[in-house]
Short mmCIF file of C-alpha atoms and ligand atoms in Angstrom, two decimals:
data_model
loop_
_atom_site.label_atom_id
_atom_site.label_comp_id
_atom_site.label_asym_id
_atom_site.label_seq_id
_atom_site.Cartn_x
_atom_site.Cartn_y
_atom_site.Cartn_z
CA MET A 1 -27.23 2.14 73.97
CA ALA A 2 -24.48 3.20 71.45
CA ILE A 3 -24.95 6.20 73.05
CA ILE A 4 -24.61 5.43 76.81
CA ALA A 5 -22.20 3.60 75.49
CA GLN A 6 -20.29 6.17 73.41
CA LYS A 7 -20.46 8.11 77.31
CA CYS A 8 -19.63 5.24 80.03
CA PRO A 9 -16.76 3.90 77.89
CA HIS A 10 -16.64 1.28 81.69
CA ILE A 11 -19.66 -0.09 80.40
CA LYS A 12 -19.81 -2.48 78.59
CA VAL A 13 -22.46 -2.63 76.13
CA THR A 14 -23.72 -5.21 74.27
CA VAL A 15 -26.92 -5.33 71.63
CA VAL A 16 -28.41 -8.82 70.97
CA ASP A 17 -30.73 -9.39 67.88
CA LEU A 18 -32.52 -12.08 66.58
CA ASN A 19 -32.51 -10.89 62.98
CA VAL A 20 -29.11 -12.13 61.58
CA GLU A 21 -28.67 -9.56 58.29
CA ARG A 22 -29.53 -6.44 60.69
CA ILE A 23 -27.05 -7.51 63.29
CA ALA A 24 -24.15 -8.33 59.92
CA ALA A 25 -25.17 -4.47 59.10
CA TRP A 26 -24.62 -2.96 63.18
CA ASN A 27 -21.62 -5.35 61.93
CA ASP A 28 -20.43 -3.64 58.60
CA GLU A 29 -16.82 -3.20 58.31
CA ASP A 30 -18.51 0.31 56.77
CA VAL A 31 -19.98 2.36 58.99
CA ASN A 32 -22.26 4.16 56.27
CA ASN A 33 -23.45 1.19 55.87
CA ILE A 34 -25.01 0.32 59.16
CA PRO A 35 -29.33 -0.43 59.13
CA ILE A 36 -30.31 2.96 60.03
CA TYR A 37 -29.27 6.58 58.27
CA GLU A 38 -29.88 8.83 61.80
CA PRO A 39 -27.25 12.24 61.53
CA GLY A 40 -24.01 11.84 63.27
CA LEU A 41 -24.44 7.83 64.43
CA SER A 42 -22.16 6.41 61.57
CA ASP A 43 -19.29 8.41 63.87
CA ILE A 44 -20.65 7.07 67.46
CA VAL A 45 -20.53 3.91 66.48
CA LYS A 46 -16.79 3.76 64.81
CA GLU A 47 -15.67 5.11 68.13
CA ALA A 48 -17.44 2.57 70.14
CA ARG A 49 -17.74 -0.77 68.58
CA GLY A 50 -15.59 -2.69 69.15
CA ARG A 51 -13.77 -1.43 72.30
CA ASN A 52 -17.43 -1.63 74.32
CA LEU A 53 -20.19 -2.04 72.44
CA PHE A 54 -21.61 -5.35 70.43
CA PHE A 55 -23.22 -6.66 68.53
CA SER A 56 -24.13 -9.82 68.73
CA THR A 57 -27.29 -13.20 67.86
CA GLU A 58 -25.67 -14.05 70.98
CA VAL A 59 -29.28 -13.59 72.73
CA ASP A 60 -28.13 -16.29 75.77
CA LYS A 61 -25.04 -15.50 76.18
CA ALA A 62 -25.97 -11.51 76.58
CA ILE A 63 -29.09 -11.99 79.15
CA ASP A 64 -26.57 -14.69 81.39
CA GLU A 65 -24.05 -11.51 81.29
CA ALA A 66 -25.78 -8.50 81.29
CA GLN A 67 -27.06 -7.04 84.49
CA MET A 68 -29.45 -4.39 83.75
CA ILE A 69 -31.09 -5.06 80.40
CA PHE A 70 -32.62 -3.39 78.26
CA ILE A 71 -35.81 -4.58 76.53
CA SER A 72 -36.53 -2.85 73.32
CA VAL A 73 -37.80 -5.18 71.03
CA ASN A 74 -41.05 -4.41 68.80
CA THR A 75 -44.62 -3.08 70.18
CA PRO A 76 -46.63 -2.89 66.84
CA THR A 77 -49.88 -3.19 66.82
CA LYS A 78 -51.63 -6.31 66.44
CA THR A 79 -53.54 -7.57 63.83
CA TYR A 80 -55.43 -10.79 65.26
CA GLY A 81 -58.09 -11.46 67.85
CA LEU A 82 -58.92 -9.36 70.47
CA GLY A 83 -57.96 -5.52 70.45
CA LYS A 84 -56.68 -6.09 66.71
CA GLY A 85 -56.38 -3.18 65.25
CA MET A 86 -55.85 -0.82 68.54
CA ALA A 87 -53.73 -2.98 71.58
CA ALA A 88 -49.98 -3.46 71.10
CA ASP A 89 -49.36 -7.10 70.21
CA LEU A 90 -47.35 -7.76 73.73
CA LYS A 91 -45.75 -11.08 72.32
CA TYR A 92 -42.05 -9.94 71.72
CA ILE A 93 -41.64 -8.80 74.74
CA GLU A 94 -43.27 -11.37 76.74
CA LEU A 95 -40.89 -13.79 74.70
CA CYS A 96 -38.26 -12.00 75.65
CA ALA A 97 -39.51 -11.58 79.34
CA ARG A 98 -39.35 -16.10 78.97
CA GLN A 99 -35.82 -16.17 77.49
CA ILE A 100 -34.61 -14.06 80.39
CA ALA A 101 -36.16 -16.30 83.33
CA SER A 102 -34.78 -18.99 81.77
CA ILE A 103 -31.09 -17.83 81.39
CA ALA A 104 -30.76 -16.10 84.35
CA LYS A 105 -28.63 -17.07 87.24
CA SER A 106 -28.42 -14.38 88.58
CA ASP A 107 -30.49 -10.72 90.01
CA LYS A 108 -31.02 -8.66 86.85
CA ILE A 109 -32.37 -4.80 87.06
CA VAL A 110 -35.09 -5.60 83.38
CA VAL A 111 -35.53 -2.37 81.76
CA GLU A 112 -38.59 -1.50 79.43
CA LYS A 113 -36.84 0.67 77.11
CA SER A 114 -39.89 -0.49 74.58
CA THR A 115 -43.00 1.63 74.09
CA LEU A 116 -45.99 -0.30 76.15
CA PRO A 117 -49.39 -0.62 78.00
CA VAL A 118 -49.37 0.79 81.40
CA ARG A 119 -49.06 -2.35 83.46
CA THR A 120 -46.92 -4.02 81.73
CA ALA A 121 -44.25 -3.79 84.36
CA GLU A 122 -46.92 -6.26 86.25
CA ALA A 123 -47.49 -8.79 83.73
CA VAL A 124 -43.44 -8.95 83.21
CA LYS A 125 -42.59 -9.05 86.79
CA ASN A 126 -45.00 -11.66 86.98
CA ILE A 127 -43.40 -13.95 84.24
CA LEU A 128 -40.17 -13.10 85.39
CA ASP A 129 -41.17 -14.15 89.02
CA ASN A 130 -42.82 -17.44 87.85
CA THR A 131 -40.87 -18.97 85.41
CA GLY A 132 -37.33 -17.90 86.66
CA ASN A 133 -34.29 -19.58 88.58
CA GLY A 134 -35.18 -18.08 91.67
CA VAL A 135 -32.90 -14.84 91.08
CA GLN A 136 -34.61 -11.63 91.82
CA PHE A 137 -35.42 -9.09 89.11
CA GLN A 138 -35.91 -5.55 89.25
CA ILE A 139 -38.37 -3.88 86.52
CA LEU A 140 -37.81 -0.29 85.32
CA SER A 141 -39.32 1.49 82.99
CA ASN A 142 -37.37 3.89 80.19
CA PRO A 143 -39.48 5.03 77.96
CA GLU A 144 -37.59 7.07 74.78
CA PHE A 145 -37.71 10.14 73.85
CA LEU A 146 -35.73 10.61 71.44
CA ALA A 147 -37.21 11.51 67.41
CA GLU A 148 -35.53 9.39 64.07
CA GLY A 149 -34.24 12.50 62.02
CA THR A 150 -32.17 13.96 65.91
CA ALA A 151 -31.71 10.43 67.42
CA VAL A 152 -28.16 11.77 68.94
CA THR A 153 -29.01 15.13 69.61
CA ASP A 154 -32.16 14.52 71.16
CA LEU A 155 -30.62 11.62 73.50
CA LEU A 156 -26.77 13.90 74.24
CA ASN A 157 -28.82 16.35 75.34
CA PRO A 158 -33.00 15.04 76.50
CA ASP A 159 -35.05 16.99 77.78
CA ARG A 160 -34.69 15.06 80.15
CA VAL A 161 -34.50 11.34 80.90
CA LEU A 162 -38.10 9.28 82.78
CA ILE A 163 -37.00 6.14 84.96
CA GLY A 164 -40.08 4.86 86.50
CA GLY A 165 -40.16 1.58 89.27
CA ASP A 166 -40.88 0.31 92.61
CA THR A 167 -41.40 1.88 95.30
CA THR A 168 -40.04 -0.03 97.47
CA PRO A 169 -36.05 0.11 99.18
CA GLU A 170 -35.55 -2.67 96.34
CA GLY A 171 -37.29 -0.71 93.24
CA GLN A 172 -34.76 2.25 94.61
CA GLU A 173 -32.17 1.00 95.01
CA ALA A 174 -32.93 -0.40 90.76
CA ILE A 175 -33.79 3.49 89.99
CA ASP A 176 -30.75 5.11 91.32
CA SER A 177 -28.35 2.48 89.55
CA LEU A 178 -29.87 3.37 85.82
CA VAL A 179 -29.47 7.43 87.05
CA GLU A 180 -26.33 6.63 87.50
CA ILE A 181 -25.41 5.93 84.06
CA TYR A 182 -27.26 8.61 81.90
CA ALA A 183 -25.48 10.57 85.01
CA ASN A 184 -22.64 10.08 82.97
CA TRP A 185 -23.63 13.01 80.74
CA VAL A 186 -27.72 13.61 81.59
CA PRO A 187 -27.56 17.27 84.72
CA LYS A 188 -29.17 15.11 87.42
CA GLY A 189 -31.96 17.68 87.77
CA GLN A 190 -32.95 16.01 84.19
CA ILE A 191 -33.63 12.71 85.70
CA LEU A 192 -37.29 12.03 86.37
CA THR A 193 -37.63 9.14 88.91
CA THR A 194 -41.69 8.01 89.20
CA ASN A 195 -43.64 5.29 90.04
CA LEU A 196 -43.96 2.26 86.86
CA TRP A 197 -47.40 3.37 85.70
CA SER A 198 -46.39 7.07 85.53
CA SER A 199 -43.64 6.15 83.75
CA GLU A 200 -45.17 3.83 81.04
CA LEU A 201 -48.65 6.50 80.98
CA SER A 202 -46.14 9.08 80.54
CA LYS A 203 -44.57 8.23 77.51
CA LEU A 204 -48.67 7.41 75.66
CA THR A 205 -49.11 11.01 76.47
CA ALA A 206 -46.08 12.38 75.61
CA ASN A 207 -47.06 10.99 71.83
CA ALA A 208 -50.53 11.60 72.23
CA PHE A 209 -49.80 14.99 72.62
CA LEU A 210 -47.20 15.58 70.44
CA ALA A 211 -49.97 13.78 67.24
CA GLN A 212 -52.40 15.44 68.88
CA ARG A 213 -50.77 19.41 67.92
CA VAL A 214 -49.99 17.78 64.51
CA SER A 215 -53.89 16.72 64.09
CA SER A 216 -55.42 20.08 65.47
CA ILE A 217 -53.21 22.46 62.83
CA ASN A 218 -53.77 20.18 60.08
CA ALA A 219 -57.82 20.86 61.18
CA MET A 220 -57.39 24.54 61.16
CA SER A 221 -55.34 23.69 57.63
CA GLU A 222 -58.40 22.57 56.05
CA LEU A 223 -60.74 25.90 57.60
CA CYS A 224 -58.04 28.41 56.23
CA GLU A 225 -58.37 26.98 52.25
CA LYS A 226 -61.46 27.73 52.25
CA THR A 227 -61.59 31.02 54.18
CA GLY A 228 -58.37 32.57 53.31
CA ALA A 229 -56.44 32.10 56.45
CA ASP A 230 -52.95 31.28 55.78
CA VAL A 231 -52.06 28.20 58.04
CA SER A 232 -48.11 28.95 58.64
CA GLU A 233 -49.44 33.06 59.76
CA VAL A 234 -51.91 31.19 61.76
CA ALA A 235 -49.34 29.03 64.13
CA ARG A 236 -46.48 31.73 63.81
CA ALA A 237 -49.57 33.81 65.77
CA ILE A 238 -50.53 31.42 68.08
CA GLY A 239 -46.79 29.86 68.69
CA MET A 240 -45.48 33.17 70.20
CA ASP A 241 -47.86 33.22 73.13
CA SER A 242 -45.69 31.24 75.19
CA ARG A 243 -49.20 29.35 77.01
CA ILE A 244 -48.79 27.55 73.00
CA GLY A 245 -44.76 26.95 71.78
CA PRO A 246 -44.22 27.35 68.35
CA LYS A 247 -43.16 23.79 67.63
CA PHE A 248 -44.98 20.97 65.79
CA LEU A 249 -47.13 23.50 64.31
CA LYS A 250 -46.29 22.60 61.46
CA SER A 251 -49.25 21.30 58.94
CA SER A 252 -48.31 18.99 56.32
CA VAL A 253 -50.70 15.69 54.71
CA GLY A 254 -50.05 13.82 57.57
CA PHE A 255 -47.97 12.35 60.33
CA GLY A 256 -46.48 8.83 60.49
CA GLY A 257 -44.24 7.07 62.00
CA SER A 258 -44.43 3.77 63.77
CA CYS A 259 -45.33 5.46 67.15
CA PHE A 260 -47.39 8.44 67.07
CA GLN A 261 -50.17 6.19 65.65
CA LYS A 262 -49.75 2.30 67.50
CA ASP A 263 -49.61 4.62 70.78
CA ILE A 264 -52.53 6.26 70.20
CA LEU A 265 -54.58 3.56 68.92
CA ASN A 266 -52.96 1.61 71.49
CA LEU A 267 -53.73 4.91 74.86
CA VAL A 268 -57.76 4.58 72.83
CA TYR A 269 -57.70 0.25 73.71
CA ILE A 270 -56.57 0.48 77.33
CA ALA A 271 -59.29 3.10 77.67
CA LYS A 272 -62.28 1.37 76.15
CA SER A 273 -61.16 -1.48 78.44
CA TYR A 274 -61.46 0.13 81.38
CA GLY A 275 -64.77 1.87 79.88
CA LEU A 276 -63.52 5.14 79.41
CA ASN A 277 -65.47 5.87 76.07
CA GLU A 278 -64.64 9.79 75.71
CA VAL A 279 -61.56 9.06 76.64
CA ALA A 280 -61.33 6.65 74.34
CA ASP A 281 -62.78 9.08 71.86
CA TYR A 282 -61.29 11.73 71.91
CA TRP A 283 -57.70 10.54 71.36
CA GLU A 284 -59.22 8.42 68.23
CA GLN A 285 -59.95 11.78 66.69
CA VAL A 286 -56.31 12.78 66.75
CA ILE A 287 -55.63 9.60 64.12
CA ILE A 288 -59.54 9.88 62.33
CA MET A 289 -58.04 13.72 61.35
CA ASN A 290 -54.51 12.35 59.87
CA ASP A 291 -56.37 9.63 57.95
CA HIS A 292 -58.73 12.31 57.04
CA GLN A 293 -55.63 15.14 55.99
CA LYS A 294 -53.69 12.00 54.12
CA ARG A 295 -57.37 10.99 51.84
CA ARG A 296 -57.29 15.20 51.75
CA PHE A 297 -54.26 15.61 49.67
CA ALA A 298 -54.81 12.72 47.68
CA ASN A 299 -58.40 13.82 45.94
CA ASN A 300 -57.47 17.11 45.35
CA ILE A 301 -54.32 16.22 43.52
CA VAL A 302 -56.77 14.01 41.67
CA THR A 303 -59.46 16.57 41.20
CA THR A 304 -57.54 19.13 40.76
CA LEU A 305 -55.34 17.29 37.96
CA TYR A 306 -59.02 17.85 36.39
CA ASN A 307 -61.06 14.58 38.20
CA THR A 308 -58.31 12.48 36.61
CA VAL A 309 -54.79 11.02 36.96
CA SER A 310 -55.27 7.97 35.33
CA GLY A 311 -52.95 7.01 32.91
CA LYS A 312 -50.38 10.29 34.08
CA LYS A 313 -47.27 10.38 35.42
CA ILE A 314 -47.57 11.58 38.87
CA ALA A 315 -44.18 12.71 40.57
CA PHE A 316 -43.42 11.56 44.52
CA LEU A 317 -40.03 13.64 46.23
CA GLY A 318 -39.71 11.64 49.64
CA TRP A 319 -41.00 8.18 50.75
CA ALA A 320 -39.81 8.35 53.90
CA PHE A 321 -42.14 9.46 56.72
CA LYS A 322 -40.35 12.85 58.25
CA LYS A 323 -36.97 14.04 57.06
CA ASP A 324 -33.38 13.21 57.97
CA THR A 325 -33.86 9.19 58.29
CA ASN A 326 -34.74 6.37 56.13
CA ASP A 327 -37.79 4.78 58.17
CA THR A 328 -40.82 4.71 56.06
CA ARG A 329 -43.16 3.48 58.20
CA GLU A 330 -46.33 4.57 58.63
CA SER A 331 -45.34 7.15 56.36
CA ALA A 332 -47.69 9.99 54.88
CA ALA A 333 -46.65 8.81 51.43
CA ILE A 334 -47.27 5.01 51.51
CA TYR A 335 -51.26 6.28 51.99
CA VAL A 336 -51.21 8.93 49.31
CA ALA A 337 -49.17 6.21 47.05
CA ASP A 338 -52.57 4.12 47.38
CA TYR A 339 -54.81 6.11 47.14
CA LEU A 340 -53.69 7.57 43.29
CA LEU A 341 -52.61 3.66 42.58
CA ASN A 342 -56.90 3.30 42.83
CA GLU A 343 -56.62 5.72 40.17
CA GLN A 344 -54.92 3.78 38.26
CA ALA A 345 -51.65 7.25 38.17
CA ASN A 346 -48.15 6.00 37.46
CA VAL A 347 -46.64 6.86 40.38
CA THR A 348 -42.38 7.67 40.19
CA VAL A 349 -40.65 7.98 43.55
CA PHE A 350 -37.53 9.47 44.73
CA ASP A 351 -35.96 9.66 48.34
CA PRO A 352 -32.98 10.62 49.60
CA GLN A 353 -32.95 7.42 51.68
CA VAL A 354 -35.45 5.14 50.64
CA LYS A 355 -34.32 2.10 48.47
CA GLN A 356 -37.09 1.12 45.82
CA LYS A 357 -37.54 -2.88 47.96
CA GLN A 358 -38.85 -0.40 50.95
CA ILE A 359 -41.13 0.96 49.12
CA HIS A 360 -41.96 -1.95 47.25
CA HIS A 361 -42.58 -4.21 50.32
CA ASP A 362 -44.39 -0.44 51.88
CA LEU A 363 -46.83 -1.09 50.07
CA ASN A 364 -47.54 -5.26 49.53
CA TYR A 365 -47.89 -4.84 53.04
CA LEU A 366 -51.34 -3.17 52.45
CA GLN A 367 -52.64 -5.62 50.38
CA THR A 368 -54.76 -3.41 48.55
CA ARG A 369 -53.47 -5.16 45.01
CA ASP A 370 -51.08 -7.92 43.87
CA ALA A 371 -47.54 -6.52 44.40
CA GLU A 372 -47.10 -6.89 40.36
CA LEU A 373 -49.04 -4.47 40.03
CA ASN A 374 -47.88 -2.31 43.01
CA GLN A 375 -44.66 -2.84 40.47
CA LYS A 376 -45.65 -1.60 37.33
CA GLY A 377 -47.59 1.08 39.14
CA THR A 378 -44.72 2.56 40.73
CA VAL A 379 -40.93 3.64 39.82
CA VAL A 380 -38.51 4.60 41.52
CA VAL A 381 -35.08 6.18 40.63
CA ASP A 382 -32.40 7.34 42.24
CA ASP A 383 -32.64 10.93 40.46
CA PRO A 384 -35.11 13.66 41.21
CA TYR A 385 -34.98 14.72 37.70
CA GLU A 386 -35.75 12.20 36.43
CA ALA A 387 -38.37 11.72 38.29
CA CYS A 388 -39.73 14.96 37.59
CA LYS A 389 -39.68 13.95 33.52
CA ASN A 390 -42.63 14.81 31.66
CA ALA A 391 -44.82 14.36 35.58
CA HIS A 392 -48.04 15.82 34.83
CA ALA A 393 -47.66 16.83 38.80
CA ILE A 394 -45.24 16.97 41.64
CA ALA A 395 -45.78 16.09 45.10
CA ILE A 396 -43.76 16.33 47.94
CA LEU A 397 -44.30 13.93 51.02
CA THR A 398 -41.39 14.64 52.49
CA GLU A 399 -39.30 17.93 54.20
CA TRP A 400 -35.83 16.76 52.60
CA ASP A 401 -34.15 20.07 52.99
CA GLU A 402 -32.56 19.18 49.51
CA PHE A 403 -36.22 20.25 47.50
CA ARG A 404 -35.84 23.97 48.33
CA ASP A 405 -32.35 23.61 46.07
CA TYR A 406 -33.53 22.03 43.01
CA ASP A 407 -33.49 23.94 39.91
CA TRP A 408 -36.62 24.27 39.68
CA GLN A 409 -36.93 25.85 36.38
CA LYS A 410 -34.96 22.80 35.19
CA ILE A 411 -37.56 20.65 36.31
CA TYR A 412 -41.23 23.23 35.38
CA ASP A 413 -39.55 22.81 31.14
CA ASN A 414 -38.85 19.37 31.31
CA MET A 415 -42.50 18.78 32.70
CA GLN A 416 -46.42 17.93 31.22
CA LYS A 417 -48.03 21.67 31.10
CA PRO A 418 -49.68 22.95 33.05
CA ALA A 419 -47.53 21.77 35.37
CA PHE A 420 -48.46 21.28 39.26
CA VAL A 421 -46.73 21.17 42.49
CA PHE A 422 -48.55 19.69 45.36
CA ASP A 423 -46.11 20.75 48.60
CA GLY A 424 -47.35 18.46 51.42
CA ARG A 425 -44.89 19.80 53.55
CA ASN A 426 -45.00 23.45 53.08
CA ILE A 427 -41.33 23.40 52.43
CA LEU A 428 -41.75 25.33 49.11
CA ASP A 429 -41.92 29.25 48.09
CA ALA A 430 -45.27 29.61 46.58
CA LYS A 431 -44.41 33.06 44.82
CA LYS A 432 -40.97 31.64 43.02
CA MET A 433 -42.57 27.96 42.28
CA GLU A 434 -45.65 30.57 40.55
CA SER A 435 -42.72 32.47 38.99
CA TYR A 436 -41.54 29.31 37.11
CA GLY A 437 -45.08 28.59 35.64
CA PHE A 438 -46.28 25.76 37.99
CA ILE A 439 -49.96 26.14 39.67
CA PHE A 440 -48.77 25.95 42.74
CA GLN A 441 -51.05 24.34 46.18
CA SER A 442 -49.62 23.41 49.66
CA VAL A 443 -51.73 22.61 52.74
CA GLY A 444 -53.15 24.98 54.64
CA THR A 445 -53.68 28.09 51.63
CA ALA A 446 -56.35 28.79 49.46
CA ASN A 447 -56.63 28.74 45.85
N1 LIG C 501 -38.17 3.76 66.27
C1 LIG C 501 -38.72 4.94 67.26
O1 LIG C 501 -37.89 6.22 67.17
C2 LIG C 501 -38.88 5.27 68.98
C3 LIG C 501 -38.92 6.19 70.05
C4 LIG C 501 -39.13 5.35 70.92
C5 LIG C 501 -39.50 4.32 71.80
N2 LIG C 501 -39.30 3.68 70.46
C6 LIG C 501 -40.37 2.25 70.99
O2 LIG C 501 -39.30 1.32 71.28
C7 LIG C 501 -39.44 0.04 70.19
C8 LIG C 501 -38.99 -0.90 69.32
O3 LIG C 501 -38.83 0.40 68.28
P1 LIG C 501 -38.09 -0.12 66.93
O4 LIG C 501 -38.22 1.17 65.84
O5 LIG C 501 -36.50 0.32 67.46
O6 LIG C 501 -38.27 -1.05 66.34
P2 LIG C 501 -37.25 -1.92 65.68
O7 LIG C 501 -38.58 -2.86 64.51
O8 LIG C 501 -37.28 -0.93 64.58
O9 LIG C 501 -36.94 -3.38 66.17
C9 LIG C 501 -37.82 -4.13 66.88
C10 LIG C 501 -36.57 -5.23 66.65
O10 LIG C 501 -36.60 -6.58 68.57
C11 LIG C 501 -35.60 -7.55 67.38
N3 LIG C 501 -36.63 -8.64 68.16
C12 LIG C 501 -37.34 -8.88 68.63
N4 LIG C 501 -38.26 -10.06 69.87
C13 LIG C 501 -36.56 -10.11 69.67
C14 LIG C 501 -36.52 -11.00 70.71
N5 LIG C 501 -37.18 -12.40 70.97
N6 LIG C 501 -35.28 -10.95 71.35
C15 LIG C 501 -34.03 -9.97 70.43
N7 LIG C 501 -34.14 -9.80 69.30
C16 LIG C 501 -36.32 -9.35 69.31
C17 LIG C 501 -36.63 -7.91 66.06
O11 LIG C 501 -35.41 -8.49 65.23
C18 LIG C 501 -36.34 -6.08 66.40
O12 LIG C 501 -35.16 -5.98 64.83
C19 LIG C 501 -40.84 0.25 70.10
O13 LIG C 501 -41.43 -0.27 71.33
C20 LIG C 501 -40.88 1.54 69.92
O14 LIG C 501 -43.25 1.77 69.91
C21 LIG C 501 -38.75 3.69 68.79
#
């Protein structure tokens, strides 16, 4: 919405949320305090906020005034009842639809921006038409393909914008009005229009394919470790094949983020609900492989440290699920820490953007042990050298650029010996690290 406001000064954009604290942070005088860390975003908010970009908790007022409403609420995996652990929880979507229906006194275009199961638009339309005040609603699907960490550049130069709508003349008119908004900065050739179901399913498909590439290379990483092949060399060799391409072939401790896992589980659930068990099993394997990779990484730390980490200090560099974001949802670090805490390790974490409160919250959310034990077992510091001081081992969980430039000799000198580094993101040079004295292990190379 900030990018739309920046690129379309003639359009008034109001972002509303029930979360008072979040909206207050979006309105913070100092734009560096907005709740999302994303390179370039603060400057855009600074430019547009108060001009044609507004943040507010007055949801009803914003609905009443808007001609077009983007539903961008969370669609987490269900944690209860039918479809528990798999299906998308559409509670928040339904509440939005009901609220829009009850408030709207003029025709509106409702845009699904959240990632949704295929055919959700049907349910949204049903609610709007049956509980509304007789006004006309058009539903569009406009899934978001940005990646966290590069959101601003992705939105400014998208590979494509996808808009799905009804195939009726009214549907086409609604599609055209959203096309006109994006056309303020995106070439029309890159704005694809489809029917609603293709658009909804394309988002799930895109995330499934991306995650599948990560799990595919991670599956190969384990084979590399056994055979003496090097996964980076294998990735490079296959990536130069133009049919495969080089992106998303980096082996690691596993993917995280709020979307990949939830969207694949959702896809699996949809396939199962149509009785397509082979389709469901095929995609579920992507998640199984990812879970295996996280467990394998943690397990390797324990076995390498002479089969026990009890009472040992393990320093984590990185907690965010990837670099250049403060988002920690489904981060591999959470699961690796949980595993090591079960083994009675003392974990110390440094992340350039993630705060202590979030780290403890992430661990408590798993409900593996009491909050008190999580707090005792996980110390969070704001200096990487302090994090690594007297540690038996360092685990790199996020690929922050700054980690490459640390004074690794100094870090080595201040650690327990032998000093181990487990590079879960393959960002450090093995030969250099070994020259400092470390016992160094990365993902996908024989040790
Ligand atoms: N985060 C991403 O990079 C990304 C990328 C593509 C798609 N998506 C999709 O976008 C959706 C939102 O993701 P997110 O990461 O922003 O989630 P989020 O949980 O960070 O934000 C959702 C917000 O919606 C608010 N909300 C919930 N119900 C509301 C209501 N009835 N009225 C007003 N506000 C309400 C919540 O308070 C919360 O602030 C999801 O469907 C996700 O799959 C996210």
